[in-house]
CSV table of C-alpha atoms in Angstrom, one decimal:
chain,number,residue,atom,x,y,z
A,1,MET,CA,0.0,0.0,0.0
A,2,ASP,CA,1.3,3.4,-0.8
A,3,LYS,CA,1.1,5.5,2.3
A,4,THR,CA,2.5,8.6,0.7
A,5,ASN,CA,-0.5,9.2,-1.5
A,6,ILE,CA,-3.0,9.9,1.3
A,7,SER,CA,-4.2,13.5,1.8
A,8,LYS,CA,-3.6,15.3,5.0
A,9,PRO,CA,-7.3,15.7,5.9
A,10,SER,CA,-7.7,11.9,5.3
A,11,LEU,CA,-4.7,11.2,7.5
A,12,ARG,CA,-6.2,13.4,10.2
A,13,ARG,CA,-9.4,11.4,10.2
A,14,LEU,CA,-7.8,8.0,10.5
A,15,PRO,CA,-7.0,8.2,14.3
A,16,VAL,CA,-10.5,9.4,14.8
A,17,TYR,CA,-11.9,6.3,13.1
A,18,LEU,CA,-9.5,4.2,15.1
A,19,SER,CA,-10.5,5.5,18.5
A,20,TYR,CA,-14.2,5.2,17.6
A,21,LEU,CA,-13.7,1.5,16.5
A,22,LYS,CA,-12.0,0.8,19.8
A,23,THR,CA,-15.0,1.9,21.7
A,24,LEU,CA,-17.3,-0.7,20.0
A,25,PRO,CA,-18.4,-3.6,22.2
A,26,PRO,CA,-16.7,-6.9,21.3
A,27,SER,CA,-20.0,-8.2,20.0
A,28,THR,CA,-19.7,-5.8,17.0
A,29,ARG,CA,-17.9,-8.1,14.6
A,30,THR,CA,-18.4,-6.1,11.4
A,31,ILE,CA,-19.1,-2.5,10.6
A,32,SER,CA,-19.9,-0.6,7.4
A,33,ALA,CA,-18.4,2.7,6.2
A,34,THR,CA,-22.0,4.1,6.4
A,35,ALA,CA,-22.3,3.2,10.1
A,36,VAL,CA,-18.9,4.8,10.9
A,37,ALA,CA,-19.9,7.9,9.0
A,38,ALA,CA,-23.2,8.2,10.8
A,39,ALA,CA,-21.7,7.7,14.2
A,40,LEU,CA,-19.0,10.4,13.7
A,41,GLY,CA,-21.2,12.8,11.7
A,42,LEU,CA,-18.9,12.6,8.6
A,43,ASN,CA,-19.6,12.4,4.9
A,44,GLU,CA,-20.2,8.7,3.9
A,45,VAL,CA,-18.3,8.9,0.6
A,46,GLN,CA,-15.3,10.4,2.4
A,47,VAL,CA,-15.3,7.7,5.0
A,48,ARG,CA,-15.5,5.0,2.4
A,49,LYS,CA,-12.6,6.5,0.5
A,50,ASP,CA,-10.5,7.0,3.7
A,51,LEU,CA,-11.0,3.4,4.9
A,52,SER,CA,-10.3,1.8,1.6
A,53,ALA,CA,-7.1,3.8,1.3
A,54,ALA,CA,-5.9,2.7,4.7
A,55,SER,CA,-7.2,-0.9,4.8
A,56,SER,CA,-5.7,-3.7,2.7
A,57,SER,CA,-8.3,-6.2,3.7
A,58,GLY,CA,-11.1,-4.0,2.3
A,59,GLY,CA,-14.8,-4.0,3.1
A,60,ARG,CA,-17.1,-6.6,1.6
A,61,PRO,CA,-20.4,-5.6,0.0
A,62,LYS,CA,-23.3,-5.8,2.5
A,63,MET,CA,-20.9,-7.2,5.2
A,64,GLY,CA,-18.7,-4.2,5.7
A,65,TYR,CA,-15.4,-4.4,7.4
A,66,ALA,CA,-14.3,-6.9,10.0
A,67,VAL,CA,-13.8,-4.6,13.0
A,68,GLU,CA,-10.7,-6.4,14.3
A,69,GLU,CA,-9.0,-6.4,10.9
A,70,LEU,CA,-9.8,-2.8,10.3
A,71,ILE,CA,-8.3,-1.8,13.6
A,72,ALA,CA,-5.1,-3.7,12.8
A,73,ASP,CA,-5.0,-2.1,9.3
A,74,LEU,CA,-5.4,1.4,10.6
A,75,GLU,CA,-2.8,0.9,13.4
A,76,ASP,CA,-0.4,-0.5,10.8
A,77,PHE,CA,-1.0,2.3,8.4
A,78,LEU,CA,-0.6,4.9,11.1
A,79,GLY,CA,2.7,3.4,12.1
A,80,TYR,CA,1.4,2.5,15.6
A,81,ARG,CA,2.9,-0.9,15.5
A,82,SER,CA,6.5,0.2,15.0
A,83,THR,CA,7.8,2.0,18.0
A,84,LYS,CA,9.5,5.4,17.5
A,85,GLU,CA,11.7,6.7,20.3
A,86,ALA,CA,11.2,10.3,21.4
A,87,VAL,CA,13.0,12.7,23.8
A,88,LEU,CA,11.4,15.6,25.6
A,89,ILE,CA,13.1,18.9,26.7
A,90,GLY,CA,11.4,21.0,29.3
A,91,VAL,CA,9.8,19.3,32.3
A,92,GLY,CA,7.4,22.0,33.4
A,93,ARG,CA,3.7,21.4,33.9
A,94,LEU,CA,3.0,20.7,30.2
A,95,GLY,CA,6.1,18.5,29.8
A,96,GLY,CA,5.1,16.6,33.0
A,97,ALA,CA,1.6,16.1,31.6
A,98,LEU,CA,3.0,14.7,28.4
A,99,LEU,CA,5.4,12.4,30.2
A,100,SER,CA,2.6,10.9,32.3
A,101,PHE,CA,0.2,10.7,29.3
A,102,LYS,CA,-0.6,7.0,28.8
A,103,GLY,CA,-1.8,7.3,25.2
A,104,PHE,CA,1.4,7.7,23.3
A,105,GLU,CA,2.7,4.1,23.5
A,106,GLU,CA,-0.4,2.7,21.8
A,107,CYS,CA,0.2,5.3,19.0
A,108,GLY,CA,3.8,3.9,18.6
A,109,MET,CA,5.8,6.6,20.3
A,110,ARG,CA,7.8,6.0,23.4
A,111,ILE,CA,9.4,8.9,25.3
A,112,VAL,CA,12.8,7.4,26.4
A,113,ALA,CA,14.3,10.4,28.2
A,114,ALA,CA,13.4,13.9,29.5
A,115,PHE,CA,15.7,16.8,30.0
A,116,ASP,CA,15.7,20.0,32.1
A,117,ASN,CA,18.2,22.4,33.7
A,118,ASP,CA,16.4,22.6,37.1
A,119,PRO,CA,18.6,20.8,39.7
A,120,THR,CA,15.4,19.9,41.7
A,121,LYS,CA,14.1,18.0,38.7
A,122,ILE,CA,17.2,16.4,37.4
A,123,GLY,CA,17.6,12.7,38.6
A,124,GLY,CA,13.9,12.4,39.2
A,125,ARG,CA,11.4,10.5,37.0
A,126,ILE,CA,7.8,11.0,35.9
A,127,GLY,CA,6.0,7.7,35.0
A,128,ASP,CA,8.8,5.5,33.6
A,129,VAL,CA,10.8,8.4,32.2
A,130,HIS,CA,14.1,9.5,33.8
A,131,ILE,CA,14.9,13.3,33.9
A,132,TYR,CA,18.4,14.1,32.8
A,133,ASP,CA,20.5,17.2,33.0
A,134,ILE,CA,20.2,19.1,29.7
A,135,ARG,CA,24.0,19.0,29.5
A,136,ASP,CA,23.8,15.2,29.0
A,137,PHE,CA,21.5,15.6,26.0
A,138,PRO,CA,24.0,14.8,23.2
A,139,ALA,CA,25.2,11.6,24.9
A,140,VAL,CA,21.8,10.3,25.9
A,141,CYS,CA,19.9,11.3,22.8
A,142,GLN,CA,22.4,9.6,20.5
A,143,GLN,CA,22.7,6.5,22.6
A,144,GLN,CA,18.9,6.1,22.6
A,145,GLY,CA,18.7,6.7,18.8
A,146,ALA,CA,15.7,9.0,19.3
A,147,ARG,CA,14.2,10.5,16.1
A,148,ILE,CA,11.4,12.6,17.6
A,149,GLY,CA,12.1,15.6,19.8
A,150,ILE,CA,9.3,17.1,21.9
A,151,LEU,CA,9.9,20.7,22.9
A,152,THR,CA,8.0,22.0,26.0
A,153,THR,CA,10.1,24.9,27.0
A,154,SER,CA,9.5,28.7,27.2
A,155,PRO,CA,9.8,30.4,23.8
A,156,GLU,CA,13.1,32.2,24.7
A,157,HIS,CA,15.2,29.1,24.6
A,158,ALA,CA,13.2,27.1,22.0
A,159,GLN,CA,15.4,27.8,19.0
A,160,MET,CA,18.6,27.0,20.8
A,161,LEU,CA,17.2,23.7,22.1
A,162,CYS,CA,15.7,22.9,18.7
A,163,ASP,CA,19.2,23.3,17.2
A,164,LEU,CA,20.6,21.1,19.9
A,165,MET,CA,18.1,18.4,19.0
A,166,LEU,CA,18.9,18.6,15.3
A,167,GLN,CA,22.6,18.3,16.0
A,168,ASN,CA,22.0,15.0,17.8
A,169,GLY,CA,20.0,13.0,15.3
A,170,ILE,CA,16.4,14.3,15.8
A,171,LEU,CA,14.5,14.4,12.5
A,172,ALA,CA,11.1,15.5,13.7
A,173,ILE,CA,10.3,18.3,16.1
A,174,TRP,CA,7.0,18.4,18.0
A,175,ASN,CA,6.9,22.0,19.1
A,176,PHE,CA,4.7,22.9,22.0
A,177,SER,CA,6.4,26.2,22.7
A,178,THR,CA,4.9,29.3,21.1
A,179,ALA,CA,8.2,30.1,19.4
A,180,HIS,CA,8.5,30.1,15.6
A,181,LEU,CA,11.3,27.7,14.9
A,182,GLU,CA,13.7,27.9,11.9
A,183,VAL,CA,14.6,24.4,10.7
A,184,PRO,CA,16.3,23.0,7.5
A,185,GLU,CA,13.9,22.0,4.8
A,186,ASN,CA,14.3,18.2,5.3
A,187,ILE,CA,13.3,18.4,9.0
A,188,ILE,CA,9.7,17.7,10.0
A,189,ILE,CA,8.2,20.3,12.3
A,190,HIS,CA,4.7,20.1,13.9
A,191,ASN,CA,3.6,23.1,15.9
A,192,GLU,CA,1.1,22.5,18.6
A,193,ASN,CA,-0.1,26.0,19.1
A,194,LEU,CA,-2.9,26.5,21.6
A,195,ALA,CA,-3.3,30.1,20.5
A,196,VAL,CA,-4.2,28.9,17.0
A,197,SER,CA,-6.9,26.6,18.4
A,198,LEU,CA,-8.2,29.4,20.6
A,199,ALA,CA,-8.3,31.8,17.7
A,200,MET,CA,-10.5,29.3,15.8
A,201,ILE,CA,-12.8,28.9,18.7
A,202,SER,CA,-13.1,32.6,19.4
A,203,HIS,CA,-13.8,33.3,15.7
A,204,ASP,CA,-16.6,30.7,15.6
A,205,LEU,CA,-18.0,31.9,18.8
A,206,GLU,CA,-18.1,35.6,17.7
A,207,GLU,CA,-19.7,34.6,14.5
A,208,MET,CA,-22.3,32.5,16.3
A,209,MET,CA,-23.1,35.3,18.8
A,210,GLY,CA,-23.2,37.8,16.0
A,211,LYS,CA,-25.9,35.7,14.3
A,212,GLN,CA,-27.9,35.4,17.5
A,213,LYS,CA,-28.0,39.2,17.8
A,214,GLN,CA,-29.4,39.7,14.3
B,1,MET,CA,-14.5,44.4,8.3
B,2,ASP,CA,-16.2,41.1,7.6
B,3,LYS,CA,-14.6,38.5,9.8
B,4,THR,CA,-16.8,35.7,8.6
B,5,ASN,CA,-15.3,35.6,5.1
B,6,ILE,CA,-11.8,34.5,6.0
B,7,SER,CA,-10.8,31.0,5.2
B,8,LYS,CA,-9.8,28.5,8.0
B,9,PRO,CA,-6.1,28.2,6.8
B,10,SER,CA,-5.8,32.0,6.8
B,11,LEU,CA,-7.3,32.2,10.2
B,12,ARG,CA,-4.8,29.6,11.4
B,13,ARG,CA,-1.9,31.7,10.2
B,14,LEU,CA,-3.0,34.9,11.8
B,15,PRO,CA,-1.8,34.0,15.4
B,16,VAL,CA,1.5,32.9,13.8
B,17,TYR,CA,2.0,36.3,12.2
B,18,LEU,CA,1.0,37.9,15.5
B,19,SER,CA,3.5,36.0,17.6
B,20,TYR,CA,6.2,36.7,15.1
B,21,LEU,CA,5.5,40.4,15.1
B,22,LYS,CA,5.7,40.5,18.9
B,23,THR,CA,9.2,39.1,18.7
B,24,LEU,CA,10.5,42.1,16.6
B,25,PRO,CA,12.7,44.6,18.4
B,26,PRO,CA,11.0,48.0,19.1
B,27,SER,CA,13.3,49.6,16.6
B,28,THR,CA,11.4,47.8,13.8
B,29,ARG,CA,8.7,50.3,13.1
B,30,THR,CA,7.4,49.0,9.8
B,31,ILE,CA,7.5,45.6,8.0
B,32,SER,CA,6.4,44.4,4.6
B,33,ALA,CA,4.4,41.3,3.8
B,34,THR,CA,7.5,40.1,1.9
B,35,ALA,CA,9.6,40.3,5.0
B,36,VAL,CA,7.0,38.5,7.1
B,37,ALA,CA,6.7,35.8,4.4
B,38,ALA,CA,10.5,35.3,4.3
B,39,ALA,CA,10.9,35.1,8.0
B,40,LEU,CA,8.2,32.5,8.4
B,41,GLY,CA,8.9,30.5,5.3
B,42,LEU,CA,5.5,31.2,3.8
B,43,ASN,CA,4.2,32.1,0.4
B,44,GLU,CA,4.4,35.9,-0.1
B,45,VAL,CA,1.1,36.3,-2.0
B,46,GLN,CA,-0.7,34.3,0.7
B,47,VAL,CA,0.8,36.5,3.5
B,48,ARG,CA,-0.2,39.7,1.6
B,49,LYS,CA,-3.7,38.5,1.2
B,50,ASP,CA,-4.0,37.3,4.9
B,51,LEU,CA,-2.7,40.6,6.3
B,52,SER,CA,-4.9,42.7,4.1
B,53,ALA,CA,-8.0,40.7,5.1
B,54,ALA,CA,-7.2,41.2,8.8
B,55,SER,CA,-5.9,44.7,8.9
B,56,SER,CA,-8.0,47.7,8.4
B,57,SER,CA,-5.1,50.1,8.3
B,58,GLY,CA,-3.5,48.4,5.4
B,59,GLY,CA,0.1,48.3,4.2
B,60,ARG,CA,1.4,51.3,2.2
B,61,PRO,CA,3.4,50.7,-1.0
B,62,LYS,CA,7.2,50.6,-0.3
B,63,MET,CA,6.5,51.4,3.4
B,64,GLY,CA,4.8,48.2,4.4
B,65,TYR,CA,2.7,47.9,7.6
B,66,ALA,CA,3.3,49.9,10.8
B,67,VAL,CA,4.1,47.1,13.2
B,68,GLU,CA,2.2,48.5,16.2
B,69,GLU,CA,-0.9,49.1,14.2
B,70,LEU,CA,-0.7,45.7,12.5
B,71,ILE,CA,-0.4,44.0,15.9
B,72,ALA,CA,-3.5,45.9,17.2
B,73,ASP,CA,-5.4,45.0,14.0
B,74,LEU,CA,-4.6,41.3,14.3
B,75,GLU,CA,-5.4,41.2,18.0
B,76,ASP,CA,-8.7,42.9,17.3
B,77,PHE,CA,-9.5,40.6,14.4
B,78,LEU,CA,-8.8,37.5,16.5
B,79,GLY,CA,-11.0,38.7,19.3
B,80,TYR,CA,-8.0,39.0,21.7
B,81,ARG,CA,-9.2,42.3,23.0
B,82,SER,CA,-12.7,41.2,24.1
B,83,THR,CA,-12.4,38.7,27.0
B,84,LYS,CA,-14.3,35.5,26.9
B,85,GLU,CA,-14.9,33.5,30.1
B,86,ALA,CA,-14.1,29.8,30.1
B,87,VAL,CA,-14.5,27.0,32.7
B,88,LEU,CA,-12.5,23.8,32.9
B,89,ILE,CA,-13.5,20.4,34.0
B,90,GLY,CA,-10.8,17.9,35.0
B,91,VAL,CA,-7.9,19.1,37.1
B,92,GLY,CA,-5.4,16.3,36.3
B,93,ARG,CA,-1.9,17.0,35.0
B,94,LEU,CA,-3.1,18.4,31.6
B,95,GLY,CA,-5.9,20.5,33.3
B,96,GLY,CA,-3.3,21.8,35.8
B,97,ALA,CA,-1.0,22.7,32.9
B,98,LEU,CA,-3.7,24.6,31.1
B,99,LEU,CA,-4.8,26.4,34.4
B,100,SER,CA,-1.2,27.7,34.9
B,101,PHE,CA,-0.6,28.6,31.2
B,102,LYS,CA,0.0,32.3,31.1
B,103,GLY,CA,-0.7,32.7,27.4
B,104,PHE,CA,-4.5,32.5,27.3
B,105,GLU,CA,-5.3,35.9,28.8
B,106,GLU,CA,-3.4,37.7,26.0
B,107,CYS,CA,-5.5,35.7,23.6
B,108,GLY,CA,-8.7,37.0,25.2
B,109,MET,CA,-9.7,33.9,27.2
B,110,ARG,CA,-9.9,33.9,30.9
B,111,ILE,CA,-10.5,30.6,32.8
B,112,VAL,CA,-12.8,31.7,35.6
B,113,ALA,CA,-13.4,28.4,37.4
B,114,ALA,CA,-12.2,24.8,37.4
B,115,PHE,CA,-14.0,21.7,38.5
B,116,ASP,CA,-13.1,18.2,39.7
B,117,ASN,CA,-14.6,15.4,41.9
B,118,ASP,CA,-11.4,14.7,43.8
B,119,PRO,CA,-11.8,15.9,47.4
B,120,THR,CA,-8.1,16.5,47.7
B,121,LYS,CA,-8.3,19.0,44.9
B,122,ILE,CA,-11.6,20.7,45.6
B,123,GLY,CA,-11.2,24.1,47.5
B,124,GLY,CA,-7.6,24.5,46.2
B,125,ARG,CA,-6.4,26.8,43.4
B,126,ILE,CA,-3.9,26.7,40.6
B,127,GLY,CA,-2.7,30.2,39.5
B,128,ASP,CA,-5.7,32.4,40.1
B,129,VAL,CA,-8.3,29.8,39.5
B,130,HIS,CA,-10.4,28.2,42.2
B,131,ILE,CA,-11.2,24.5,42.0
B,132,TYR,CA,-14.8,23.8,42.7
B,133,ASP,CA,-16.7,20.6,43.4
B,134,ILE,CA,-18.2,19.3,40.1
B,135,ARG,CA,-21.6,19.2,41.9
B,136,ASP,CA,-21.4,23.1,42.0
B,137,PHE,CA,-21.0,23.3,38.2
B,138,PRO,CA,-24.5,24.5,37.3
B,139,ALA,CA,-24.5,27.3,39.8
B,140,VAL,CA,-20.9,28.5,39.3
B,141,CYS,CA,-21.0,28.2,35.5
B,142,GLN,CA,-24.2,30.2,35.1
B,143,GLN,CA,-23.2,32.8,37.6
B,144,GLN,CA,-19.9,33.4,35.7
B,145,GLY,CA,-21.7,33.5,32.3
B,146,ALA,CA,-19.0,31.3,30.8
B,147,ARG,CA,-19.4,30.4,27.1
B,148,ILE,CA,-16.3,28.2,26.5
B,149,GLY,CA,-15.9,24.8,28.2
B,150,ILE,CA,-12.5,23.1,28.4
B,151,LEU,CA,-12.7,19.4,28.9
B,152,THR,CA,-9.6,17.7,30.3
B,153,THR,CA,-11.0,14.5,31.7
B,154,SER,CA,-10.6,10.8,30.9
B,155,PRO,CA,-12.7,9.8,27.9
B,156,GLU,CA,-15.2,7.6,29.9
B,157,HIS,CA,-16.9,10.6,31.5
B,158,ALA,CA,-16.3,13.1,28.7
B,159,GLN,CA,-19.8,12.9,27.0
B,160,MET,CA,-21.6,13.2,30.3
B,161,LEU,CA,-19.6,16.3,31.3
B,162,CYS,CA,-19.9,17.8,27.8
B,163,ASP,CA,-23.7,17.5,28.2
B,164,LEU,CA,-23.5,19.1,31.6
B,165,MET,CA,-21.6,22.0,30.1
B,166,LEU,CA,-24.2,22.5,27.3
B,167,GLN,CA,-27.1,22.4,29.8
B,168,ASN,CA,-25.5,25.4,31.6
B,169,GLY,CA,-24.9,27.9,28.9
B,170,ILE,CA,-21.6,26.7,27.3
B,171,LEU,CA,-21.6,27.3,23.5
B,172,ALA,CA,-18.1,26.1,22.6
B,173,ILE,CA,-16.4,22.9,23.8
B,174,TRP,CA,-12.6,22.7,23.7
B,175,ASN,CA,-12.1,18.9,23.9
B,176,PHE,CA,-8.7,17.6,25.2
B,177,SER,CA,-10.1,14.2,26.0
B,178,THR,CA,-9.7,11.5,23.4
B,179,ALA,CA,-13.5,10.9,23.4
B,180,HIS,CA,-15.6,11.6,20.3
B,181,LEU,CA,-18.3,13.9,21.6
B,182,GLU,CA,-21.9,14.2,20.2
B,183,VAL,CA,-23.1,17.8,20.2
B,184,PRO,CA,-26.0,19.6,18.6
B,185,GLU,CA,-25.3,21.2,15.3
B,186,ASN,CA,-25.2,24.8,16.6
B,187,ILE,CA,-22.5,24.0,19.2
B,188,ILE,CA,-18.8,24.7,18.4
B,189,ILE,CA,-16.5,21.8,19.1
B,190,HIS,CA,-12.7,21.9,18.8
B,191,ASN,CA,-10.9,18.6,19.3
B,192,GLU,CA,-7.3,18.8,20.5
B,193,ASN,CA,-6.3,15.3,19.7
B,194,LEU,CA,-2.6,14.6,20.3
B,195,ALA,CA,-3.0,11.2,18.6
B,196,VAL,CA,-3.9,13.0,15.4
B,197,SER,CA,-0.7,15.2,15.6
B,198,LEU,CA,1.4,12.2,16.4
B,199,ALA,CA,-0.1,10.3,13.4
B,200,MET,CA,0.9,13.3,11.1
B,201,ILE,CA,4.5,13.2,12.5
B,202,SER,CA,4.8,9.4,12.3
B,203,HIS,CA,3.6,9.5,8.7
B,204,ASP,CA,6.0,12.2,7.6
B,205,LEU,CA,8.9,10.5,9.5
B,206,GLU,CA,8.2,7.1,7.9
B,207,GLU,CA,8.0,8.8,4.5
B,208,MET,CA,11.3,10.6,5.1
B,209,MET,CA,13.1,7.4,6.3
B,210,GLY,CA,11.7,5.5,3.4
B,211,LYS,CA,13.2,8.0,1.0
B,212,GLN,CA,16.6,7.8,2.7
B,213,LYS,CA,16.7,4.1,2.3
B,214,GLN,CA,16.0,4.3,-1.5
């Protein structure tokens, strides 16, 4: 299956299908694209197309998809079954929340080490993750062979720490800081910007309240 | 200015422009769309269009935008200058991280109350926010006139708590739980799903590593 041909909006929907399928009772052996679309309030044609792009087993007419197989296909397509190592810099409240989040392992990511410069944090652990001195970053990161770097620091130091990550084998930066980061073209960057989400919500809310006034 | 005509991708970029503009030294009095585009690695035509949609003052040929005015226009367009009250349910690690996040107020959102059912948390506060018993939700939420509800609970109780929010005047749900929520059509819902972000990163990473092997 060619994974590179799928569109970004389709890719965004796959984890949503997956988490829905996992909530189904074990008695539900098969499910149709129509039923998935109805449950999630999505367009049926779109759901059918998404599922057939991601599932090699394919749905059978009238029968639909075997739920267990479809879950396996989606997990496989999304790379959940091959573990990717990640490191995290910045063990503040948000960093701590991510370190204790149980959902990453089932998505195929394992945080193998965390880093901070606060002596009261260094040497401790959150969940299963040890907190190292940021000065040990090059040695630990390279030894662990991590490819994903999670950045949960204040914006002032974000670029410097991003550069440190890239110098030590990190290929994808998951940026939770509000800083705009400059990275070479071949590096993957994913900005998790709460201000952007909030802007979307505020905009929709103002529009809705404007309509109610009319 | 008609705020409802702007596209979602444009709207997503506005906070990014804004945070970039705020990093400029005070000596930078004016800036062109070209310079903004170059700094952020974006398409120049797109940036020009986005800025002219959001700014009433407008850029002058050769001069560009007055930075201070452009910041004010963007903040105004994004609704950062009118405060919207929000409540939060679920004071776990993620909830706690959001309560102590300093960036929301400057985006025009103020968390006025938090709720949990854990007796060791009830009565406490994080930052300036008091933590109430979830049983007091209807009274407190209505009294505060909150319109945004932030949901940071485990997925099992998310739908029930979402319904509770909607029964008490909440119009927009910011869902950080991994649950799929059913809401009436007129309600705004914004899902903050880390699994979706991770799927995007994993996909790009596998694609990149596949290319390197070839």
